[in-house]
Amino acid sequence: MKIVILTGAGISAESGLGTFRDAGGLWEKYPLEQVATPEGFAANPALVHEFYNARRAQAAAAKPNAAHLALARLERTYPGEVLLVTQNVDDLHERGGSQTVWHMHGALNRATCAACGHKWPAPMQMQATDPCPACQAPATRPDIVWFGETPHFMNAIAQKLATCDLFVSIGTSGTVYPAAGFVHEAKRHRADTLELNLESSRAFDETRAGKATDIVPDWVNSLL
Ligand code: OAD
């Protein structure tokens, strides 16, 4: 069986990283337009770097939880094909042992140059005037996909959704497109669909409700 898994902020919640839209979530404290759009970055790059510097430090201090570990175990031992796509910009899947992770919304631990597109490992603290190591332009930004920008791996993900047998969504509210449309893509191609989340979005054939650290290891155990 070929499985495509999509994860969101809910899988990292029990590692202490805040989600976006739950009560007290990140977008309540920091207006999304100011810190997660190209326009916000143009208006106040220092504020945007401050936001992502803080999130980078928080992610570095967090530890992968039982759900991250279970998905890594699935990748290692499942006899079929497993693809892990994440909307998360933390590296807890990798630190939990996952080898291949498609970060469709970018990664906190990478920097990119707004002038030439070069990418490099992000230092813990960045600012907009840091020179690009390739072209020297003072145009450093976090390698994060902001609203209005195109997520990474879109063509490759579409191909995988078209040929998978099972699509599993974990810890995501399903409100941000294009990721929110993956379940419909998978269904169109006759895959089974499963949601593992605190609450049901009703878009899936089956939903298992609960905390990621309980329900993800249970699901992985049921498969292996
Ligand atoms: P959200 O904050 O929108 O949704 C988090 C989901 O996780 C909700 O459905 C919660 O019910 C669920 N959840 C919370 N705690 C959980 C737990 N312990 N176990 C299981 N589920 C839990 O986060 P995302 O869906 O990831 O994009 O948000 C999608 C995108 O919107 C993000 O990648 C980010 C944001 O704007 C960018 O910044 C580009």
Tab-separated table of C-alpha atoms and ligand atoms in Angstrom:
chain	number	residue	atom	x	y	z
A	1	MET	CA	0.000	0.000	0.000
A	2	LYS	CA	1.168	3.550	-0.768
A	3	ILE	CA	0.535	6.046	2.023
A	4	VAL	CA	0.782	9.839	1.905
A	5	ILE	CA	0.796	11.548	5.300
A	6	LEU	CA	0.217	15.274	5.830
A	7	THR	CA	1.057	16.781	9.209
A	8	GLY	CA	0.261	20.176	10.737
A	9	ALA	CA	0.902	22.146	13.906
A	10	GLY	CA	-1.182	19.743	16.043
A	11	ILE	CA	1.513	17.057	15.859
A	12	SER	CA	4.047	19.400	17.482
A	13	ALA	CA	1.599	20.853	20.040
A	14	GLU	CA	2.511	18.332	22.754
A	15	SER	CA	6.189	19.173	22.194
A	16	GLY	CA	5.265	22.654	23.420
A	17	LEU	CA	5.065	24.460	20.083
A	18	GLY	CA	1.949	26.599	19.722
A	19	THR	CA	-0.579	25.920	16.969
A	20	PHE	CA	-1.918	28.763	14.811
A	21	ARG	CA	-5.678	28.716	15.152
A	22	ASP	CA	-6.479	27.055	18.487
A	23	ALA	CA	-7.460	29.380	21.376
A	24	GLY	CA	-4.357	31.391	22.316
A	25	GLY	CA	-2.710	30.311	19.035
A	26	LEU	CA	0.077	32.187	17.252
A	27	TRP	CA	-2.198	34.144	14.909
A	28	GLU	CA	-4.029	35.626	17.926
A	29	LYS	CA	-0.776	37.026	19.295
A	30	TYR	CA	0.889	38.014	16.022
A	31	PRO	CA	-1.255	39.308	13.152
A	32	LEU	CA	-0.688	36.958	10.232
A	33	GLU	CA	-0.622	39.860	7.727
A	34	GLN	CA	2.329	41.392	9.595
A	35	VAL	CA	4.546	38.343	10.026
A	36	ALA	CA	3.560	35.825	7.345
A	37	THR	CA	3.150	37.776	4.102
A	38	PRO	CA	5.640	39.325	1.641
A	39	GLU	CA	3.893	42.672	2.246
A	40	GLY	CA	4.434	42.396	6.000
A	41	PHE	CA	8.122	41.633	5.434
A	42	ALA	CA	8.510	44.621	3.101
A	43	ALA	CA	6.829	46.894	5.666
A	44	ASN	CA	8.746	45.725	8.750
A	45	PRO	CA	11.508	43.144	8.143
A	46	ALA	CA	12.842	43.497	11.703
A	47	LEU	CA	9.502	42.454	13.212
A	48	VAL	CA	9.269	39.439	10.887
A	49	HIS	CA	12.810	38.295	11.747
A	50	GLU	CA	12.061	38.790	15.453
A	51	PHE	CA	9.001	36.514	15.096
A	52	TYR	CA	10.879	33.726	13.278
A	53	ASN	CA	14.018	34.075	15.450
A	54	ALA	CA	11.794	33.420	18.466
A	55	ARG	CA	10.123	30.449	16.787
A	56	ARG	CA	13.500	29.023	15.722
A	57	ALA	CA	14.749	29.201	19.312
A	58	GLN	CA	11.526	27.623	20.607
A	59	ALA	CA	11.697	24.792	18.049
A	60	ALA	CA	15.363	24.120	18.854
A	61	ALA	CA	14.497	23.782	22.547
A	62	ALA	CA	11.558	21.419	21.858
A	63	LYS	CA	11.835	17.656	21.644
A	64	PRO	CA	10.082	15.298	19.228
A	65	ASN	CA	7.146	13.521	20.846
A	66	ALA	CA	5.665	10.024	20.561
A	67	ALA	CA	3.771	10.957	17.394
A	68	HIS	CA	6.912	12.110	15.555
A	69	LEU	CA	8.725	8.958	16.718
A	70	ALA	CA	5.885	6.706	15.570
A	71	LEU	CA	5.917	8.183	12.042
A	72	ALA	CA	9.683	7.657	11.833
A	73	ARG	CA	9.178	4.027	12.894
A	74	LEU	CA	6.512	3.640	10.221
A	75	GLU	CA	8.894	4.947	7.545
A	76	ARG	CA	11.644	2.571	8.724
A	77	THR	CA	9.597	-0.597	8.995
A	78	TYR	CA	6.512	-0.365	6.771
A	79	PRO	CA	6.893	-2.670	3.752
A	80	GLY	CA	4.947	-0.317	1.420
A	81	GLU	CA	5.656	3.287	0.443
A	82	VAL	CA	5.315	6.085	2.999
A	83	LEU	CA	5.642	9.764	2.085
A	84	LEU	CA	5.655	12.387	4.833
A	85	VAL	CA	4.581	15.890	3.806
A	86	THR	CA	4.464	18.543	6.510
A	87	GLN	CA	3.124	22.064	6.773
A	88	ASN	CA	5.319	22.502	9.830
A	89	VAL	CA	8.470	24.593	9.694
A	90	ASP	CA	10.038	22.952	12.778
A	91	ASP	CA	12.439	19.994	12.359
A	92	LEU	CA	10.860	17.671	14.920
A	93	HIS	CA	10.078	15.007	12.299
A	94	GLU	CA	13.761	14.857	11.321
A	95	ARG	CA	14.912	14.882	14.941
A	96	GLY	CA	12.394	12.108	15.632
A	97	GLY	CA	14.157	9.989	13.012
A	98	SER	CA	12.218	10.577	9.773
A	99	GLN	CA	14.584	10.448	6.794
A	100	THR	CA	12.474	12.043	4.089
A	101	VAL	CA	10.248	15.003	4.963
A	102	TRP	CA	8.772	17.352	2.382
A	103	HIS	CA	8.461	20.760	4.079
A	104	MET	CA	5.851	22.345	1.845
A	105	HIS	CA	5.794	25.598	3.882
A	106	GLY	CA	9.586	25.868	4.228
A	107	ALA	CA	11.835	25.423	7.256
A	108	LEU	CA	12.928	27.550	10.201
A	109	ASN	CA	16.459	26.165	9.988
A	110	ARG	CA	17.007	27.497	6.472
A	111	ALA	CA	17.618	31.039	5.235
A	112	THR	CA	17.065	32.294	1.711
A	113	CYS	CA	18.056	35.413	-0.206
A	114	ALA	CA	15.166	37.561	-1.400
A	115	ALA	CA	17.436	38.874	-4.186
A	116	CYS	CA	18.965	35.724	-5.771
A	117	GLY	CA	17.072	32.787	-4.185
A	118	HIS	CA	20.193	31.150	-2.721
A	119	LYS	CA	19.445	28.982	0.357
A	120	TRP	CA	21.701	28.219	3.321
A	121	PRO	CA	21.451	26.898	6.906
A	122	ALA	CA	19.897	29.591	9.092
A	123	PRO	CA	21.859	30.893	12.083
A	124	MET	CA	19.764	31.035	15.275
A	125	GLN	CA	19.408	34.820	15.011
A	126	MET	CA	18.932	36.464	11.624
A	127	GLN	CA	18.292	39.990	10.448
A	128	ALA	CA	17.309	41.420	7.077
A	129	THR	CA	20.608	43.239	6.593
A	130	ASP	CA	22.676	40.012	6.863
A	131	PRO	CA	24.476	39.612	3.512
A	132	CYS	CA	23.640	36.641	1.284
A	133	PRO	CA	26.665	34.283	1.204
A	134	ALA	CA	26.241	33.912	-2.590
A	135	CYS	CA	25.430	37.397	-3.942
A	136	GLN	CA	26.177	39.592	-0.871
A	137	ALA	CA	22.795	41.406	-1.136
A	138	PRO	CA	21.498	42.463	2.309
A	139	ALA	CA	18.272	40.571	1.597
A	140	THR	CA	18.209	37.654	4.042
A	141	ARG	CA	14.829	36.175	4.866
A	142	PRO	CA	13.652	32.985	6.562
A	143	ASP	CA	12.985	30.178	4.068
A	144	ILE	CA	9.299	30.143	4.980
A	145	VAL	CA	6.450	30.103	2.470
A	146	TRP	CA	4.254	33.093	3.261
A	147	PHE	CA	0.625	33.660	2.355
A	148	GLY	CA	0.466	34.577	-1.324
A	149	GLU	CA	3.552	32.467	-2.148
A	150	THR	CA	3.596	29.014	-3.741
A	151	PRO	CA	4.344	26.084	-1.413
A	152	HIS	CA	7.226	23.741	-2.246
A	153	PHE	CA	6.896	20.271	-3.884
A	154	MET	CA	3.410	20.964	-5.287
A	155	ASN	CA	3.814	18.996	-8.545
A	156	ALA	CA	5.490	16.074	-6.823
A	157	ILE	CA	2.813	16.000	-4.093
A	158	ALA	CA	0.042	16.018	-6.729
A	159	GLN	CA	1.636	12.983	-8.383
A	160	LYS	CA	1.868	11.126	-5.079
A	161	LEU	CA	-1.774	11.959	-4.220
A	162	ALA	CA	-2.862	10.642	-7.599
A	163	THR	CA	-1.311	7.226	-6.981
A	164	CYS	CA	-1.623	6.669	-3.209
A	165	ASP	CA	-3.968	4.132	-1.608
A	166	LEU	CA	-4.333	5.984	1.688
A	167	PHE	CA	-4.101	9.676	2.578
A	168	VAL	CA	-3.700	10.483	6.279
A	169	SER	CA	-3.994	13.966	7.754
A	170	ILE	CA	-2.572	14.541	11.240
A	171	GLY	CA	-2.979	17.605	13.470
A	172	THR	CA	-4.062	20.127	10.890
A	173	SER	CA	-7.193	22.274	10.829
A	174	GLY	CA	-7.467	21.947	7.046
A	175	THR	CA	-8.050	25.656	6.589
A	176	VAL	CA	-5.022	26.636	4.498
A	177	TYR	CA	-4.943	25.787	0.804
A	178	PRO	CA	-3.472	24.067	-1.123
A	179	ALA	CA	-2.854	21.543	1.707
A	180	ALA	CA	-6.540	21.696	2.700
A	181	GLY	CA	-7.426	20.374	-0.761
A	182	PHE	CA	-5.219	17.269	-0.575
A	183	VAL	CA	-8.016	15.148	0.925
A	184	HIS	CA	-10.268	15.967	-2.030
A	185	GLU	CA	-7.454	15.246	-4.511
A	186	ALA	CA	-6.822	11.878	-2.860
A	187	LYS	CA	-10.556	11.022	-2.857
A	188	ARG	CA	-10.850	11.961	-6.529
A	189	HIS	CA	-8.207	9.338	-7.213
A	190	ARG	CA	-10.086	6.804	-5.041
A	191	ALA	CA	-7.683	6.683	-2.114
A	192	ASP	CA	-9.023	5.992	1.372
A	193	THR	CA	-8.755	9.009	3.683
A	194	LEU	CA	-8.120	9.085	7.420
A	195	GLU	CA	-7.916	12.028	9.818
A	196	LEU	CA	-6.069	11.902	13.146
A	197	ASN	CA	-6.834	15.087	15.062
A	198	LEU	CA	-8.346	16.500	18.241
A	199	GLU	CA	-11.524	17.267	16.324
A	200	SER	CA	-13.156	16.016	13.112
A	201	SER	CA	-13.277	18.144	9.991
A	202	ARG	CA	-15.771	15.706	8.409
A	203	ALA	CA	-13.957	15.712	5.081
A	204	PHE	CA	-12.472	12.229	5.588
A	205	ASP	CA	-13.756	8.662	5.255
A	206	GLU	CA	-12.662	8.013	8.833
A	207	THR	CA	-11.636	10.204	11.755
A	208	ARG	CA	-9.879	9.089	14.925
A	209	ALA	CA	-10.133	11.844	17.495
A	210	GLY	CA	-7.636	12.401	20.273
A	211	LYS	CA	-4.201	13.692	21.132
A	212	ALA	CA	-1.512	13.055	18.542
A	213	THR	CA	0.769	11.319	21.085
A	214	ASP	CA	-1.990	8.735	21.717
A	215	ILE	CA	-3.657	8.237	18.372
A	216	VAL	CA	-0.638	8.364	16.034
A	217	PRO	CA	1.307	5.566	17.798
A	218	ASP	CA	-1.960	3.546	17.992
A	219	TRP	CA	-2.542	3.960	14.261
A	220	VAL	CA	1.075	3.050	13.425
A	221	ASN	CA	0.855	-0.039	15.665
A	222	SER	CA	-2.346	-1.094	13.904
A	223	LEU	CA	-0.568	-0.900	10.533
A	224	LEU	CA	2.672	-2.677	11.452
B	1	OAD	P1	-3.774	25.050	12.910
B	1	OAD	O1	-3.391	25.825	14.109
B	1	OAD	O2	-4.660	25.721	11.911
B	1	OAD	O3	-4.507	23.692	13.334
B	1	OAD	C1	-3.965	22.851	14.306
B	1	OAD	C2	-4.851	21.616	14.400
B	1	OAD	O4	-4.245	20.725	15.305
B	1	OAD	C3	-6.267	21.879	14.904
B	1	OAD	O5	-7.211	21.200	14.070
B	1	OAD	C4	-6.271	21.278	16.320
B	1	OAD	O6	-7.517	20.708	16.665
B	1	OAD	C5	-5.220	20.203	16.187
B	1	OAD	N1	-4.512	19.881	17.443
B	1	OAD	C6	-4.114	20.720	18.423
B	1	OAD	N2	-3.472	20.049	19.398
B	1	OAD	C7	-3.442	18.742	19.017
B	1	OAD	C8	-2.936	17.541	19.593
B	1	OAD	N3	-2.290	17.535	20.770
B	1	OAD	N4	-3.102	16.376	18.916
B	1	OAD	C9	-3.761	16.351	17.724
B	1	OAD	N5	-4.278	17.442	17.139
B	1	OAD	C10	-4.117	18.629	17.769
B	1	OAD	O7	-2.402	24.553	12.227
B	1	OAD	P2	-2.146	24.014	10.740
B	1	OAD	O8	-3.351	23.297	10.232
B	1	OAD	O9	-0.853	23.311	10.749
B	1	OAD	O10	1.282	28.296	7.434
B	1	OAD	O11	-1.989	25.367	9.944
B	1	OAD	C11	-1.719	25.325	8.567
B	1	OAD	C12	-0.848	26.472	8.172
B	1	OAD	O12	-1.442	27.691	8.616
B	1	OAD	C13	0.520	26.510	8.813
B	1	OAD	O13	1.455	25.703	8.130
B	1	OAD	C14	0.910	27.953	8.772
B	1	OAD	C15	-0.414	28.553	9.183
B	1	OAD	O14	-0.704	29.805	8.746
B	1	OAD	C16	2.183	29.271	7.209
B	1	OAD	O15	2.704	29.926	8.093
B	1	OAD	C17	2.503	29.483	5.758
